[in-house]
Coordinates of C-alpha atoms in Angstrom, one line a residue:
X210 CA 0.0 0.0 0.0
X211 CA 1.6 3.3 -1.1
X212 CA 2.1 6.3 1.6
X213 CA -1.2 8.5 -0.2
X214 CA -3.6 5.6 0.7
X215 CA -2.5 4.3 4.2
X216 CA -2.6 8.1 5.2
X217 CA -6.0 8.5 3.6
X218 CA -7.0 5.2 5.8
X219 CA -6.0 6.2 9.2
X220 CA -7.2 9.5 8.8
X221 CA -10.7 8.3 8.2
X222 CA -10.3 6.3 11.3
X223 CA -9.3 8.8 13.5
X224 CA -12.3 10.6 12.4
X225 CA -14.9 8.0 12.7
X226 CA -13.3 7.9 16.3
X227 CA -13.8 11.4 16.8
X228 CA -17.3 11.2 15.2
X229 CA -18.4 8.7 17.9
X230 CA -16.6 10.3 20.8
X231 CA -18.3 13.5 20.2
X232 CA -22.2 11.8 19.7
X233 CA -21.5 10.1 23.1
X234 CA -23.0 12.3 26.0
X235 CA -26.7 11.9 23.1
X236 CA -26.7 8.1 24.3
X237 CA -24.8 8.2 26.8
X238 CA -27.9 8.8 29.6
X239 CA -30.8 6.6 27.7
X240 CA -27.8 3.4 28.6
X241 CA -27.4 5.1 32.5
X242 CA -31.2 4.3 32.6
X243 CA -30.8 0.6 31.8
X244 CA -28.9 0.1 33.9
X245 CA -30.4 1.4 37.4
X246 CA -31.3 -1.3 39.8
X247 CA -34.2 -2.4 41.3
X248 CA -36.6 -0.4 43.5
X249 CA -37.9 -1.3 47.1
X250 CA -41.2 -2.3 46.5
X251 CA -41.1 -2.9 42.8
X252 CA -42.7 -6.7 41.3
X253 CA -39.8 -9.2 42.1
X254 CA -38.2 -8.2 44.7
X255 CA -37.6 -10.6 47.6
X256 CA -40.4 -10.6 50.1
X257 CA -37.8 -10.9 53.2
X258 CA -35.2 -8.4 54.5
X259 CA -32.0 -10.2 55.7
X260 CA -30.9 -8.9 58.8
X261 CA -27.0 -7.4 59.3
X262 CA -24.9 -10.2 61.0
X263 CA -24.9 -10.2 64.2
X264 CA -22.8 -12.3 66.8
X265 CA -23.7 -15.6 68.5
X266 CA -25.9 -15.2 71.8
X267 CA -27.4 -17.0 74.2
X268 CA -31.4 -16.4 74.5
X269 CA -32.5 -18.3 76.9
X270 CA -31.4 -21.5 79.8
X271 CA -33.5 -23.5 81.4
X272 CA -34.7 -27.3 82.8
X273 CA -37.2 -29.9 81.0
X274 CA -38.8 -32.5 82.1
X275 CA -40.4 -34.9 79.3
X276 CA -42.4 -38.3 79.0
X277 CA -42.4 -40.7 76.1
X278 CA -45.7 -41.4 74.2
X279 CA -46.8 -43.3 71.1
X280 CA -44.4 -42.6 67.7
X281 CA -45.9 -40.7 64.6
X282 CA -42.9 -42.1 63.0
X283 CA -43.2 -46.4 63.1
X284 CA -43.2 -48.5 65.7
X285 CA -44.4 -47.8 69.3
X286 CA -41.4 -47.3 71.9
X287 CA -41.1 -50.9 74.2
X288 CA -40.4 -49.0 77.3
X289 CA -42.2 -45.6 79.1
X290 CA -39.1 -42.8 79.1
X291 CA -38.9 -39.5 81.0
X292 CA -36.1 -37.1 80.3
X293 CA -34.5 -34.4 82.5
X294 CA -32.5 -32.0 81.1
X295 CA -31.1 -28.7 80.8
X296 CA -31.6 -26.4 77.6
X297 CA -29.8 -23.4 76.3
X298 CA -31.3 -21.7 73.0
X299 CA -28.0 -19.4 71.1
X300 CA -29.1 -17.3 68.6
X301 CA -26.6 -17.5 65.3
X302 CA -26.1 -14.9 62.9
X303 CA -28.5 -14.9 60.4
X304 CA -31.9 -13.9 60.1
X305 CA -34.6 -12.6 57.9
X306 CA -38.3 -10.6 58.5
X307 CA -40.9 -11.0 56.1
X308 CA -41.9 -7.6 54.9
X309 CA -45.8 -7.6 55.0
X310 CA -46.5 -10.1 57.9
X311 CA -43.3 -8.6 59.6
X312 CA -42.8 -12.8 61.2
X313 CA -38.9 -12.7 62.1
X314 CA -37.5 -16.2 61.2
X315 CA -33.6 -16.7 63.0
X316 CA -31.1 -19.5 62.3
X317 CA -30.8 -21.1 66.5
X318 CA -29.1 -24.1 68.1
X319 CA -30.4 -25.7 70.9
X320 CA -28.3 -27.4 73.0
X321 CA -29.1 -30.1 76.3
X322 CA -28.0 -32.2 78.5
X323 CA -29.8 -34.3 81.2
X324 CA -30.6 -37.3 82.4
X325 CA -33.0 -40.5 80.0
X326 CA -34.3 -42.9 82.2
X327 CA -36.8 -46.1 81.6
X328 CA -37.0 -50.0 83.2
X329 CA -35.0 -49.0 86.3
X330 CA -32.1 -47.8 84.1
X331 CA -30.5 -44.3 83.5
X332 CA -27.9 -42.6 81.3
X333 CA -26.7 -39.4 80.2
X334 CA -28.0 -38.1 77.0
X335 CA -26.7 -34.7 75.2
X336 CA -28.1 -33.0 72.0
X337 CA -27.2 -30.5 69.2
X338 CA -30.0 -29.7 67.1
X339 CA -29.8 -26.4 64.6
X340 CA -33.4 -25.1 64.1
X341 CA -35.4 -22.2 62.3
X342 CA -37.7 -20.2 64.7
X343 CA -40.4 -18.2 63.3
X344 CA -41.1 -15.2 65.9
X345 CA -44.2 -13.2 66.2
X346 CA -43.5 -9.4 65.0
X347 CA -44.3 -8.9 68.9
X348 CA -41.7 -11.7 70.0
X349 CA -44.6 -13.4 72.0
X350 CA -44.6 -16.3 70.3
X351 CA -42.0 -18.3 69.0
X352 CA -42.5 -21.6 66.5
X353 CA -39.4 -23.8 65.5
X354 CA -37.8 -26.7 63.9
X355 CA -34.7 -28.7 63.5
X356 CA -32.9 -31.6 63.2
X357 CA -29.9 -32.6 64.5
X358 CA -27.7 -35.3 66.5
X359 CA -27.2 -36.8 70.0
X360 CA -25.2 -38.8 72.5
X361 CA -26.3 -41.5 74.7
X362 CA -24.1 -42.7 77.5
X363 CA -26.5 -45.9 77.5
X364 CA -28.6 -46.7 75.0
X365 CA -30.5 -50.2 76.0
X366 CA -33.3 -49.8 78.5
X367 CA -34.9 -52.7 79.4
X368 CA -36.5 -54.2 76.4
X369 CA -35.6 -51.5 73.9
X370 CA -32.4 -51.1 72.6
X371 CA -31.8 -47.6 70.7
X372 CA -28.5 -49.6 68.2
X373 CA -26.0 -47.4 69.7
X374 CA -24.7 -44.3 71.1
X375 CA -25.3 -41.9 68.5
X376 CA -29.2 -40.6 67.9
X377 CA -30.6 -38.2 65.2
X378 CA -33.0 -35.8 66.4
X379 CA -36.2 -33.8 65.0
X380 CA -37.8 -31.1 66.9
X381 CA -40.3 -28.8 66.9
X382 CA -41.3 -26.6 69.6
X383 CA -44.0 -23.7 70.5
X384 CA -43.5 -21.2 73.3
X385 CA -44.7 -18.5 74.8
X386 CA -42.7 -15.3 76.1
X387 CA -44.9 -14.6 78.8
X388 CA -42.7 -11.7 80.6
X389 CA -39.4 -10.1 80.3
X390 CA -36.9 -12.8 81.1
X391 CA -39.5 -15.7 81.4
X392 CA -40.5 -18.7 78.8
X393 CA -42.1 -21.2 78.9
X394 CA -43.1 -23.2 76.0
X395 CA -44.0 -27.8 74.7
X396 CA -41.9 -29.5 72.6
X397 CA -42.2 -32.5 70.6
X398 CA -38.6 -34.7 70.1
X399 CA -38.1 -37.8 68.0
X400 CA -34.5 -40.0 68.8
X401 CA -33.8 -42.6 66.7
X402 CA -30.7 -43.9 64.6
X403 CA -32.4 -43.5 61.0
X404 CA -31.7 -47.0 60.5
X405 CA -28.1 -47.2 60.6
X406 CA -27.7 -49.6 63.5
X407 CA -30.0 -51.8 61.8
X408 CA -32.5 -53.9 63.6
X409 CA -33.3 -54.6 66.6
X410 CA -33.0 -50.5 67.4
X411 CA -35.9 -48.5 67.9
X412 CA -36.4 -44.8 69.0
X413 CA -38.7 -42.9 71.1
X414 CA -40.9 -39.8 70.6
X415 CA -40.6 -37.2 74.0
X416 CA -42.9 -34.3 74.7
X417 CA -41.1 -32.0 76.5
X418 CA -42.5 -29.4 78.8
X419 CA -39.6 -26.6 79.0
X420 CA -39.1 -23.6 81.5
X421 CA -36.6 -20.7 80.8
X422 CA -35.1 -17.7 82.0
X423 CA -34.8 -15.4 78.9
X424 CA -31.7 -12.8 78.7

């Protein structure tokens, strides 16, 4: 290509570069308007408001006393059980509130220890069980569920034998926040070992009856 042409060529370049440079500030705000998020209120936004992170507390302590009953979940329990424990509820970090019913759901752990006794015999039992609570906008009452894991020091009693030492838990509870620093509230707890011991193990449904101081 000789010198005339190429010089011809850039120059046209440059100015279809000027050219557009120039036009920009004409579509330069209609593409700053595409591209302006979402509203508050507007059709698809999320119908909860997630909570800033907030450290690990302890809500509430307190003892339990429980009897066994007949299982939703199979086979009736072999022996009558009663449970004495102590419970602490920790709030973890996250949580949401629903925007119209303004229902607070947190992200807890429950943790116990106490005492499972039946057919004259006794051992230590201790659970961890993460739940979602769903609290009234007035925190008065408080709905939750979980599932989690637990430790039996003995786990034959008479003639039911629970497999072995290690228990999955469900739970769901309903309480009532009846005064500043008082709760008191019936839970419903299912042991068993999902099948892993194999048979002859069998687990026991508990209704709890729990009492707390609330901090």
């Amino acid at each position: 290509m000789s010198a005339i042409p190429r010089s011809l060529a850039c120059g046209l370049i440059l100015s279809f570069a000027l050219t557009i440079m120039a036009s920009a500030p004409t579509w330069a705000e209609p593409m700053t308007v595409l591209w302006v998020g979402p509203r508050g209120g507007v059709a698809g936004d999320s119908p909860f408001s997630e909570e800033q992170a907030k450290p690990i507390t302890l809500i509430r302590v307190g003892p339990r006393v429980g009897m066994s009953g007949k299982s939703p979940f199979g086979r009736n329990q072999k022996e009558d059980f009663q449970q004495y424990d102590v419970a602490a509820l920790f709030g973890l970090p996250w949580g949401w509130q629903e925007r119209s019913s303004r229902l607070k759901f947190d992200m807890t752990l429950l943790a116990s220890a106490g005492e499972l006794a039946a057919a004259g015999a006794t051992g230590f039992m201790a659970a961890l069980v993460p739940c979602l609570a769903v609290n009234s906008p007035n925190g008065a009452v408080t709905i939750d569920v979980g599932g989690g894991s637990a430790v039996f020091s003995n786990y034959k009693f008479g003639a039911q034998n629970f497999g072995g030492p290690v228990q999955f838990v469900f739970t769901a509870g309903i309480g009532l926040n009846l005064s500043p620093g008082s709760y008191a509230g019936y839970r419903f707890q299912h042991f068993s070992d999902a099948g892993i011991y194999g048979q002859p193990a069998l687990g026991v449904d508990m209704h709890i009856l729990e009492v707390s101081y609330r901090f």
